[in-house]
Coordinates of C-alpha atoms and ligand atoms in Angstrom, one line a residue:
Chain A
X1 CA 28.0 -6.9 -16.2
X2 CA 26.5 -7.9 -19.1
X3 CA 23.6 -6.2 -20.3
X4 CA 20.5 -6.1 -23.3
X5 CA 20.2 -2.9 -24.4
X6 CA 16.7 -3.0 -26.6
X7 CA 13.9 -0.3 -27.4
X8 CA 10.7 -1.3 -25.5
X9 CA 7.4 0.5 -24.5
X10 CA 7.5 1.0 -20.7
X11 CA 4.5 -1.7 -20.7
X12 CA 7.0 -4.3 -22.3
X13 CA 10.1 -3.0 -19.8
X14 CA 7.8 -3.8 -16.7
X15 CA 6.2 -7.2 -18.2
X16 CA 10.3 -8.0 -18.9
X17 CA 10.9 -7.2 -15.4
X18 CA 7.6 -9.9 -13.9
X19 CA 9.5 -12.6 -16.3
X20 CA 12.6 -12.0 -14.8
X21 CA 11.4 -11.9 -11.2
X22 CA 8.6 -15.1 -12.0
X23 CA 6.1 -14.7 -9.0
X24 CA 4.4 -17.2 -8.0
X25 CA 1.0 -15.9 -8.4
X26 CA -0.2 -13.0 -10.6
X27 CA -4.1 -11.8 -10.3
X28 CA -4.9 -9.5 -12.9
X29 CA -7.5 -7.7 -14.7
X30 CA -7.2 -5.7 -17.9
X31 CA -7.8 -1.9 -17.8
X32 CA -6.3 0.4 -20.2
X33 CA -2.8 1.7 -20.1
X34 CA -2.0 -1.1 -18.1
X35 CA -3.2 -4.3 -20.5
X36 CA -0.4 -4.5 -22.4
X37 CA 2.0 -4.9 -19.3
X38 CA 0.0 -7.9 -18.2
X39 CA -0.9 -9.1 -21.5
X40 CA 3.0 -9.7 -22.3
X41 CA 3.3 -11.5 -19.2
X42 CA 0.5 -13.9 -20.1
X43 CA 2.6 -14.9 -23.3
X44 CA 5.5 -15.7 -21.0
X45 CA 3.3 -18.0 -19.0
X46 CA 1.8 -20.1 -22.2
X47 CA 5.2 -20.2 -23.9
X48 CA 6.3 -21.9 -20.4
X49 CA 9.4 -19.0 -19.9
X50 CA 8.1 -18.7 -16.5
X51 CA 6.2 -20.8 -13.6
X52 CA 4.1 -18.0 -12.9
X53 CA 0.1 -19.2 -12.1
X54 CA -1.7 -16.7 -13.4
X55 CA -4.8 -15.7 -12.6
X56 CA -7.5 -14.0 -14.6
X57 CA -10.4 -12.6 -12.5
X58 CA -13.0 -10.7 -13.0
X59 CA -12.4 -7.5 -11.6
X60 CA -10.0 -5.7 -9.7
X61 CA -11.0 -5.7 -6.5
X62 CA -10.9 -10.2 -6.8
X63 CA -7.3 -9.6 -8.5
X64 CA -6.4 -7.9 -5.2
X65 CA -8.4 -10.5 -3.1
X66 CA -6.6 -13.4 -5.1
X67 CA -3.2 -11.1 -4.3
X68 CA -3.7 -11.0 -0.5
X69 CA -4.8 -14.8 -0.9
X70 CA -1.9 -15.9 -2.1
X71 CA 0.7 -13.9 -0.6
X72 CA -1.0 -15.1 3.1
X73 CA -0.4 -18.6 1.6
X74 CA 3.2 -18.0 1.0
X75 CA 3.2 -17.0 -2.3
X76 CA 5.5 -14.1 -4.0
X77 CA 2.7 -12.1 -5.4
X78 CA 2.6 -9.6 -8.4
X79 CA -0.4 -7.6 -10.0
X80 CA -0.6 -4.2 -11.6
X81 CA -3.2 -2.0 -12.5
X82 CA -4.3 1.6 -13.7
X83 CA -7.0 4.6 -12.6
X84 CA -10.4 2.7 -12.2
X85 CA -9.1 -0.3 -11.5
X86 CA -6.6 0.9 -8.1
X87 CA -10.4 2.6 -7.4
X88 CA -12.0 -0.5 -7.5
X89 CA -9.2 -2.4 -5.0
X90 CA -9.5 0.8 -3.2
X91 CA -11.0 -1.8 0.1
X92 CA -8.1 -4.7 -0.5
X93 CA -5.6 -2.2 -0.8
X94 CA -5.7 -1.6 3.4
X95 CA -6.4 -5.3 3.8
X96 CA -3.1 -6.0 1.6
X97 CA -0.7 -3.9 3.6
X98 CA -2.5 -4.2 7.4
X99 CA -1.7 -7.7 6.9
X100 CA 1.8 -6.6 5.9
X101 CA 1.9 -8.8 2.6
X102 CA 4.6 -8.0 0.1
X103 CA 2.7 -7.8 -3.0
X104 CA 4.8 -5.5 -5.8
X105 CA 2.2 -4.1 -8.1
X106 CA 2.7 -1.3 -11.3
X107 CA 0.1 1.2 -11.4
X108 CA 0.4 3.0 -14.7
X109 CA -0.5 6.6 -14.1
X110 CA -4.1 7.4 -15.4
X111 CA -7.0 9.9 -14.7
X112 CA -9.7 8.7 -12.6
X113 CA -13.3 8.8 -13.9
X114 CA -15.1 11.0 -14.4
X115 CA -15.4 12.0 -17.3
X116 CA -14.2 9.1 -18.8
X117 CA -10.5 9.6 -19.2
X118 CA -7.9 7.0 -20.5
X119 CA -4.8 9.9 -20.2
X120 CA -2.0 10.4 -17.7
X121 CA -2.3 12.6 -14.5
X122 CA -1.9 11.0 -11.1
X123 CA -5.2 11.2 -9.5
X124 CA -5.3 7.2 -9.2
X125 CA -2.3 6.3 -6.7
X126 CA -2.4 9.9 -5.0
X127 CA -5.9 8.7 -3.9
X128 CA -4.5 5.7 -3.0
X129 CA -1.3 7.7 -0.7
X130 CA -2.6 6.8 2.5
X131 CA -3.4 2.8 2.4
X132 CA -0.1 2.0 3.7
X133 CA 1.3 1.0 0.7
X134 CA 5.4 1.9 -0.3
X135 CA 4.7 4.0 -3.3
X136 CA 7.5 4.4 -5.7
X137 CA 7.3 7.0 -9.2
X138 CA 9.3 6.3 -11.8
X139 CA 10.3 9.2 -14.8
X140 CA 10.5 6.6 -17.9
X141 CA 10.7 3.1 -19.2
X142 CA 14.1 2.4 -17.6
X143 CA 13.4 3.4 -14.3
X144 CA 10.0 1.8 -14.4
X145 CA 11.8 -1.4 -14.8
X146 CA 14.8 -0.9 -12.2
X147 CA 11.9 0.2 -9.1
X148 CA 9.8 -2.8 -9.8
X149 CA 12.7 -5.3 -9.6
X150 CA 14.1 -3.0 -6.3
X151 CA 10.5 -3.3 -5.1
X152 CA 10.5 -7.0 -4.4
X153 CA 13.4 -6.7 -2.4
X154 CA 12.2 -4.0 -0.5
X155 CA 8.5 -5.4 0.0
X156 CA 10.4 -8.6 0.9
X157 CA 13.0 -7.3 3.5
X158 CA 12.4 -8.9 7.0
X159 CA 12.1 -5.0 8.6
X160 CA 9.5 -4.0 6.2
X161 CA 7.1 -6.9 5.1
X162 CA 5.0 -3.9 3.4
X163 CA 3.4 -4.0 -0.3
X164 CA 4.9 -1.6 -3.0
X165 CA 3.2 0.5 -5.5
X166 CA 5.4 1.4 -8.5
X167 CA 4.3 4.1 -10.7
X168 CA 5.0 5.0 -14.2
X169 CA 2.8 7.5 -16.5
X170 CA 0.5 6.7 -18.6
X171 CA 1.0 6.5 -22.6
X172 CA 3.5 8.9 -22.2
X173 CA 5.7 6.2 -20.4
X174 CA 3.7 2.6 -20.9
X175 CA 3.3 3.3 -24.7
X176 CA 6.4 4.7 -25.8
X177 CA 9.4 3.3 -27.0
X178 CA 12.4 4.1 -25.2
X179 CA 16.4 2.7 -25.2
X180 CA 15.9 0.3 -22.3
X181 CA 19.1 -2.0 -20.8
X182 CA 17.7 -5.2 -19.6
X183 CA 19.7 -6.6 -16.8
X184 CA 20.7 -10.9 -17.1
X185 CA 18.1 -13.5 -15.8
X186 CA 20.1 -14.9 -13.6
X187 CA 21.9 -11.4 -12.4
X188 CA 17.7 -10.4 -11.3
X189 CA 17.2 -13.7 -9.9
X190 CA 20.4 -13.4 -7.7
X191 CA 19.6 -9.7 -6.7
X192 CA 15.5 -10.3 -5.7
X193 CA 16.6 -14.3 -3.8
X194 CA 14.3 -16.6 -2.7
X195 CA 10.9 -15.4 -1.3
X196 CA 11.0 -16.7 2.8
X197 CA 7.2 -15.5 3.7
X198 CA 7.3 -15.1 7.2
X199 CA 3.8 -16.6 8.4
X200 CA 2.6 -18.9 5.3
X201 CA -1.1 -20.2 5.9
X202 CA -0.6 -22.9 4.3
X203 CA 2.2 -24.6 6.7
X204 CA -0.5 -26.4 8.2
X205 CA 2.0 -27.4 11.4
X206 CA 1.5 -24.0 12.5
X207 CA -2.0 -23.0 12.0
X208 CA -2.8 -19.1 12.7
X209 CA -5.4 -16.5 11.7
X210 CA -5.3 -13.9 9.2
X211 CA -7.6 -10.7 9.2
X212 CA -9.5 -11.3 12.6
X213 CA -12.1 -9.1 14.0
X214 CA -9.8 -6.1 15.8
X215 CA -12.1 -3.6 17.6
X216 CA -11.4 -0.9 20.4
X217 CA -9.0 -2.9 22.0
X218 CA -6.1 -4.1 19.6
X219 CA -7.4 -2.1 15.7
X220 CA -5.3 1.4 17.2
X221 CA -2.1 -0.5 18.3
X222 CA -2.0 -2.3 15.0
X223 CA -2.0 0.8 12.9
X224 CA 0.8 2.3 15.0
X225 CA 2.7 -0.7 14.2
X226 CA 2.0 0.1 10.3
X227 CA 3.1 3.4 10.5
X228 CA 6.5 2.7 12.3
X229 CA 6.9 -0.4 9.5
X230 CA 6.4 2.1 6.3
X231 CA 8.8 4.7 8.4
X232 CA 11.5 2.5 8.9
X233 CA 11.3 1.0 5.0
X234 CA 13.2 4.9 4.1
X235 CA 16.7 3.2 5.0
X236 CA 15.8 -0.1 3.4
X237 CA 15.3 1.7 0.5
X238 CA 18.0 2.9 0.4
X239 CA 20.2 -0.1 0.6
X240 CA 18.5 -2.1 -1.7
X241 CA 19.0 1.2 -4.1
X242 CA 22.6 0.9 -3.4
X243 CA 22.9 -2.5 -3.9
X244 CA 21.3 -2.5 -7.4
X245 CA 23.3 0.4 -8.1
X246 CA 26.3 -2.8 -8.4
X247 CA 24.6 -4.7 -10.6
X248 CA 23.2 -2.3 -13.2
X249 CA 25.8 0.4 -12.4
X250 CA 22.5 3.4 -12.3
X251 CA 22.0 5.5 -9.0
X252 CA 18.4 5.5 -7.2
X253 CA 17.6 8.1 -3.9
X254 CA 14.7 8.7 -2.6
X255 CA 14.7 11.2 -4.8
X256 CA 16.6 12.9 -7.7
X257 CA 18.3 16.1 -7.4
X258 CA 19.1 17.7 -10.9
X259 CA 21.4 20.7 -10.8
X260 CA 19.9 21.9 -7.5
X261 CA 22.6 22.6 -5.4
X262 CA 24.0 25.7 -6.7
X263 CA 20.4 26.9 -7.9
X264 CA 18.5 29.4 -6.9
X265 CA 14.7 28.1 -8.4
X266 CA 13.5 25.3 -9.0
X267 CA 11.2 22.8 -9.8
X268 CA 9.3 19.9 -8.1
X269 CA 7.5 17.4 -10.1
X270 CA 7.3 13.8 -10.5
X271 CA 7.7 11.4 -13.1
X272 CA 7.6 11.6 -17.1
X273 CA 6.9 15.4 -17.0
X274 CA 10.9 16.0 -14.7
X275 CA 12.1 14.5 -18.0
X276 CA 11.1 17.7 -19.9
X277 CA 11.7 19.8 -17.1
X278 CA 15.4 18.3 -17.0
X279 CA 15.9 19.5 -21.1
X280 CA 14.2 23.4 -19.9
X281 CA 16.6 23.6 -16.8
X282 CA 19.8 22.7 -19.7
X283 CA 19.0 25.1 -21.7
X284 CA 18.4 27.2 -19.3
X285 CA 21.6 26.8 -17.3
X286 CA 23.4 27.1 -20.7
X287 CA 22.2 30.8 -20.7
X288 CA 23.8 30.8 -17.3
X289 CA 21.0 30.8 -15.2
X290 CA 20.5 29.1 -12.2
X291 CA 17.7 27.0 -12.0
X292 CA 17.4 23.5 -10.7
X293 CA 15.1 20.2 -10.2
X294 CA 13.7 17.9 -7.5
X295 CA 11.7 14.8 -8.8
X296 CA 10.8 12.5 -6.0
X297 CA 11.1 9.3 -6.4
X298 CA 9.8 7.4 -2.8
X299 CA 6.3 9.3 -1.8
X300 CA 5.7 6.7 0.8
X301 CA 7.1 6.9 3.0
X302 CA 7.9 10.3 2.1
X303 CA 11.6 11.5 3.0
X304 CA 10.2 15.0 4.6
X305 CA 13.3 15.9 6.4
X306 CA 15.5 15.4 3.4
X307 CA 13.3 17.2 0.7
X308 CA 12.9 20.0 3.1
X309 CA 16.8 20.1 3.3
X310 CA 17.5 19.3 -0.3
X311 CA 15.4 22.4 -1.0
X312 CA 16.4 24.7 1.8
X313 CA 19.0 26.9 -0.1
X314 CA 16.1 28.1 -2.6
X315 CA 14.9 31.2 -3.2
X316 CA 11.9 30.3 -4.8
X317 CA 10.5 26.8 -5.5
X318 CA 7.0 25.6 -8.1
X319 CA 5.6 22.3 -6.6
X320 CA 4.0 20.7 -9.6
X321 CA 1.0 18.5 -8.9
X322 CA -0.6 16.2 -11.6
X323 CA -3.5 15.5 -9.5
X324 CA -6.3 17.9 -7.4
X325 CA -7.2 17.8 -3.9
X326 CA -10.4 18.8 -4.3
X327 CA -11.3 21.9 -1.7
X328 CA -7.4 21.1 -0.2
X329 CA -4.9 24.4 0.0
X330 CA -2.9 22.9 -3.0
X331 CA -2.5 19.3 -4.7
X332 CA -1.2 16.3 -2.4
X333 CA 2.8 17.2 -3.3
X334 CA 2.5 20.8 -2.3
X335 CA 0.8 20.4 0.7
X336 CA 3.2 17.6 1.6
X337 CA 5.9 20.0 0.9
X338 CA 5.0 22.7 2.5
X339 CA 4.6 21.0 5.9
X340 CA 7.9 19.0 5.1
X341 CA 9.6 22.5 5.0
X342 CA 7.9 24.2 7.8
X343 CA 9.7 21.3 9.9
X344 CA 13.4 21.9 8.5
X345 CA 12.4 25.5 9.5
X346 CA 13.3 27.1 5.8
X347 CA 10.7 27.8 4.0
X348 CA 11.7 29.1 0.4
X349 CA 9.1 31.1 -1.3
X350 CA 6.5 28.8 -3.2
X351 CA 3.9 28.0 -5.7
X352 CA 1.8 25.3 -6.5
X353 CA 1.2 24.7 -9.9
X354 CA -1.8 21.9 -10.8
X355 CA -1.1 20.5 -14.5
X356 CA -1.5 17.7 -17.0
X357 CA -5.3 16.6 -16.0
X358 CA -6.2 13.9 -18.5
X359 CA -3.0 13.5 -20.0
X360 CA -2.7 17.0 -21.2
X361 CA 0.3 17.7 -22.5
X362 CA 3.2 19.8 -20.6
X363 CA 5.8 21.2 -23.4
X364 CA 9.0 22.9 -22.9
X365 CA 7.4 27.0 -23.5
X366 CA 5.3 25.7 -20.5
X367 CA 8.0 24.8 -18.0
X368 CA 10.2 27.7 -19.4
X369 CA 7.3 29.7 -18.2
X370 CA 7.2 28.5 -14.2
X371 CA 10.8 28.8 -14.6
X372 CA 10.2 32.7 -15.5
X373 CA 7.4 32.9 -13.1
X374 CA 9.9 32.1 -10.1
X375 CA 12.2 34.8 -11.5
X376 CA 9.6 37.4 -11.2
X377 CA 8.4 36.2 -7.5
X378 CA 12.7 36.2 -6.8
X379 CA 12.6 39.7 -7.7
X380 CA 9.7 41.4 -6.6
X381 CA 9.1 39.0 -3.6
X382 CA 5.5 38.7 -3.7
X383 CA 3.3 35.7 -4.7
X384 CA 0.3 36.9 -6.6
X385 CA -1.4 33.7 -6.9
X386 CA -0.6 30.4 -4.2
X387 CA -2.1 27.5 -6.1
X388 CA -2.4 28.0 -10.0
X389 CA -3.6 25.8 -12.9
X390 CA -1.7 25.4 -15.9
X391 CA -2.6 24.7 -19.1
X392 CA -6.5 24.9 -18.7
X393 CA -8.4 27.0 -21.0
X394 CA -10.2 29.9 -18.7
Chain B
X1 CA -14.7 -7.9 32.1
X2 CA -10.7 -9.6 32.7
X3 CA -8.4 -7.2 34.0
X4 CA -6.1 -8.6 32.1
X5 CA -2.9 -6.1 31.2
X6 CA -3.5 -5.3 27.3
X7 CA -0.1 -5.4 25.4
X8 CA 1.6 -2.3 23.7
X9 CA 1.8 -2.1 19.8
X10 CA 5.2 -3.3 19.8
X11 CA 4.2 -6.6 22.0
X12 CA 1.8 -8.2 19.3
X13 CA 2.2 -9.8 16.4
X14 CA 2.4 -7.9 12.9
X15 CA -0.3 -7.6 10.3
X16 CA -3.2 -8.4 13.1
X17 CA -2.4 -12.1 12.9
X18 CA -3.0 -14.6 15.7
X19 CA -0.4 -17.0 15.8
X20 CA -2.2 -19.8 17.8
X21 CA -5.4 -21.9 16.6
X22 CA -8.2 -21.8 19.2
X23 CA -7.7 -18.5 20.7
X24 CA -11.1 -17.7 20.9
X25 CA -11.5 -19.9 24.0
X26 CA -9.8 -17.3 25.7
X27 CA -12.4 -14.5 25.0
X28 CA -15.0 -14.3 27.4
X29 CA -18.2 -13.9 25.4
X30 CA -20.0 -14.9 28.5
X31 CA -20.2 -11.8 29.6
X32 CA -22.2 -10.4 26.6
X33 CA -25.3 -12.5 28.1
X34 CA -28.6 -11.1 29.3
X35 CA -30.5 -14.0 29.6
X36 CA -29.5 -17.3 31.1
X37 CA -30.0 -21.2 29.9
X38 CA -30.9 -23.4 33.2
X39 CA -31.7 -26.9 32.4
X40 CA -34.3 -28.9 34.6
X41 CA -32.6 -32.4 35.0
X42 CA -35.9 -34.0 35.5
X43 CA -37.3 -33.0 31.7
X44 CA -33.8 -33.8 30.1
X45 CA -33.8 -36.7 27.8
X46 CA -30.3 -36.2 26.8
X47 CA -30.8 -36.3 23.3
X48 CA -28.5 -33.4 22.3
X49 CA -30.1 -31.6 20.3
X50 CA -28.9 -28.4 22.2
X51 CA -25.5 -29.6 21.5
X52 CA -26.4 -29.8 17.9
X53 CA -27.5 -26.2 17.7
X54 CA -25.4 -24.2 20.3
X55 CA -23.7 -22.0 17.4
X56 CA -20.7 -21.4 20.5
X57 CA -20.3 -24.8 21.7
X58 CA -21.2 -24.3 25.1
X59 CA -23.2 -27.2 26.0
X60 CA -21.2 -29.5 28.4
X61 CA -21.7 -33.4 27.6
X62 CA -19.9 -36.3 29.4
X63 CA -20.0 -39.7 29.0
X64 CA -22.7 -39.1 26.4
X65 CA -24.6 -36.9 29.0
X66 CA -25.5 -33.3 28.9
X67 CA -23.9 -32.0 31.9
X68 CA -24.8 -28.0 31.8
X69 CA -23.6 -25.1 30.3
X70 CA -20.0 -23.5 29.9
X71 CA -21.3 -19.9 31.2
X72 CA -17.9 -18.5 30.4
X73 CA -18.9 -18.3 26.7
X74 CA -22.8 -18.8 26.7
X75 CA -23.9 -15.8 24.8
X76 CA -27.5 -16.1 25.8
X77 CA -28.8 -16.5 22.5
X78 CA -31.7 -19.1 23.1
X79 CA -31.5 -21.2 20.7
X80 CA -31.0 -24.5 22.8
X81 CA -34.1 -23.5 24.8
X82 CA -36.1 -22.8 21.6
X83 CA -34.8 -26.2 20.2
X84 CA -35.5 -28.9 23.0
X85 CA -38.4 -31.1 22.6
X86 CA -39.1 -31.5 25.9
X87 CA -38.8 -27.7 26.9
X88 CA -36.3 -28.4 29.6
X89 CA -34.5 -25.4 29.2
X90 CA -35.4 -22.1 30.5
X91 CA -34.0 -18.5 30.0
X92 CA -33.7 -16.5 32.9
X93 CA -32.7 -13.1 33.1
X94 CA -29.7 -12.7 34.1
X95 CA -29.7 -10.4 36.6
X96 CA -31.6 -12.8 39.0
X97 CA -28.0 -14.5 39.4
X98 CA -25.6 -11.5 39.6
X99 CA -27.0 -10.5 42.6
X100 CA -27.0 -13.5 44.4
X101 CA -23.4 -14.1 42.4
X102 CA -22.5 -10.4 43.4
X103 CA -21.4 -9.5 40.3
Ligands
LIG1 S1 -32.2 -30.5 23.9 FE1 -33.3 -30.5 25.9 S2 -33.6 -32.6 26.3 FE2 -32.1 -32.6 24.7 S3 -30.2 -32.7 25.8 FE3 -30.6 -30.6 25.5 S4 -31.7 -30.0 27.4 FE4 -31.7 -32.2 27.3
LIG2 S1 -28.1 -19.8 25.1 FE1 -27.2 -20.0 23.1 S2 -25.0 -19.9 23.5 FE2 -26.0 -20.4 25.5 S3 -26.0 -22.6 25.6 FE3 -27.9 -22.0 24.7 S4 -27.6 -22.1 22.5 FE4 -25.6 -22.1 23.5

């Protein structure tokens, strides 16, 4: 197994990772935290390292068109965007996966508008939960560049034929340099294959239709098909996770359990933030006490039945959400959550905790503190407040 | 309408495609019409300029003749009988021939 081990921004790990997979196609349009990714890939393609054709649009919502384009023709199809720009492919992003094309695109975490925010929360792709795309979060620079070379094979599998969002935060993650190990050209090549696309429009012997007109009569069994395709991608997941897990040697679930099986607290969040939650719960478990950590890593499909069992033994979980449904009971993880549990039938006692808006920070003293909070609701056994905000000035 | 059996979610094809050119001829956009074309042979010149402009190709022509209409996909829009020079089509309302049809 030989391996690069370099110090990269998250931006350059993912751009590494587009090299090494060279789509066909690539429609993109600049938006900040993303620019840099695709602005690295752009020097691969005019220094000739890859075949890639890429295409600069105008806007997003014509670097999805160009995505679903291509990827109908046959192509293997990469974008990746940020905040305002998933908004603005908000209407391809249905088109992309009703017609079941396996585009892999990066969206790096950022606040929607408005105000105007350039900063990390994940108000973008949580909007974005329910256009039928596999959505995949990623805690740093490393992981961002192991899920988007896992995604093409999972977008690409014959059972799934879905596209796949892959998320990693803003700034926090796409700007900063991290120890990254870069896996061998060929080893990626090897491990994604050769794109087969099942119905290419341009194999002119067999001429067919994409996106018809699908009313009352055919629109409702269609969907039904989409939501038993995005269910059955959980196992496919899996496997391909187990399979890179050979070449790279690094273990991927459908989410990460830290210290959570003997604990008796714990902590849901996703992403960069379960990176400083992971240094509270050592030092905490160091003082001996028991606390734990679930970051999910595969939100859809979301593994309900196993978060709900992973999470069963607790006495007393904070679901952390970096993102607001506004007038909701609770941001999208807690209420997904909550139901998930209600299902498995134990229901430990539980908070929601809203943080990070804007890219506002979330230290250690502040994770210590949920930490302390669950103590209390352990001991006393009463909730005083459901869904809380943290780190907003009142 | 067809009685035709409509097929379960798991009978189609994925992603809403149609996997065979020229499907639409199977749709029976006849039955959207409320008004019908009917041609009087003696005012017909044959000059085809209904076949020019029937946006749904339902103006029958053989051997360089026009024949009639395909009433399985006529829509009823008019526009041959607002097109001919020699005003030898007529729109009719429909009705007149689902009752003798007993439709
Ligand atoms: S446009 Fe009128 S005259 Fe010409 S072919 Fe049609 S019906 Fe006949
Ligand atoms: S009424 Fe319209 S659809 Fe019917 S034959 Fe005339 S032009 Fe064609």
């Amino acid at each position: 197994m030989s391996v690069k081990t370099v110090a990269i921004t998250g931006n350059e790990a993912a751009s590494y990772a587009f090299k090494q997979i060279n789509p066909d196609v690539v429609a993109a349009y600049p938006i900040t935290p993303q620019t840099e990714l695709v602005q690295n890939f752009s020097e691969f393609v005019a220094d000739g390292v890859v075949n890639t054709d890429l295409i600069t649009v105008e806007s997003e919502h014509s670097a999805m068109s160009a995505c679903v384009g291509a990827a109908a023709a046959g192509g293997r199809v990469m974008t990746a965007t940020s905040a305002n720009g998933l908004a603005l492919m908000f209407e391809i992003l249905f088109i992309a996966a009703s017609s079941k094309l396996p585009i892999v695109m990066p969206v790096v975490n950022r606040a929607l508008s408005g105000p105007i925010n350039i900063h990390c929360d994940h108000s973008d792709t949580m909007a974005a939960r329910d256009a039928g795309w596999i959505q995949i979060y990623s805690e740093n620079a490393q992981e961002a560049y192991d899920n988007i070379i896992q995604a093409v094979r999972i977008a690409e599998d014959m059972k799934v034929r879905l596209p796949v969002m892959v998320m990693f935060d803003g700034f926090i993650i796409s700007h900063g340099i991290e120890r990254v190990d870069l896996l061998d050209d060929v080893v990626v090549r090897n491990f994604i294959g050769e794109y087969q696309p099942n119905y290419p429009l341009l194999d002119v012997e067999k001429p067919l239709t994409f996106g018809p007109l699908d009313l009352h009569d055919y629109y409702f069994e269609h969907k039904r098909q989409q939501a038993e395709d995005i269910k059955n991608s959980k196992p496919i997941i899996l496997e391909v996770a187990k399979e890179f897990k050979e070449i790279s040697n690094r273990e991927y679930g459908l989410f990460e359990s830290y210290h959570l099986e003997d604990a008796e607290t714990a902590i849901v969040v996703l992403s960069s933030a379960a990176g400083t939650a992971k240094a509270v719960v050592d030092e905490l478990r160091d003082k001996g006490k028991k606390v734990g950590l679930l970051k999910p890593r595969v939100f859809r499909p979301f593994p309900y039945m196993e978060i709900a069992q992973a999470l069963s033994h607790l006495k007393a979980i904070a679901i952390l959400d970096r993102s607001v449904s506004f007038g909701g009971f609770g941001g999208p993880l807690f209420t997904e959550f909550r139901s998930a549990m209600v299902e498995f039938g134990k229901i430990p006692e539980n908070i929601n905790i809203i943080f990070g808006l804007g890219g506002r920070d979330i230290n250690e003293q502040d994770i210590r503190g949920v930490y302390e909070q669950l103590d209390e609701i352990v001991k006393s056994g009463k909730v005083k407040e459901r869904v809380q905000y943290l780190g907003v000035r009142e | 309408m067809s009685a035709v059996r409509k097929k379960g979610w798991r009978e189609i094809p994925k992603g809403g495609l149609i996997l065979e050119a020229g499907s639409a001829e199977q749709y029976d956009t006849g039955s959207w019409r409320s008004q019908r074309p009917v041609r009087d042979e003696q005012k017909c010149t044959h000059c085809m300029i209904c076949w020019i402009y029937c946006p749904d190709s339902s103006i029958l022509v053989e051997d360089g003749k026009m024949i009639g209409f395909d009433y399985k996909h006529c829509k009823g829009c008019g526009i041959c009988a607002a097109e001919c020079p020699t005003k030898a089509i007529e729109m009719r309302d429909e009705n007149e021939f689902r009752e003798k049809e007993g439709v």
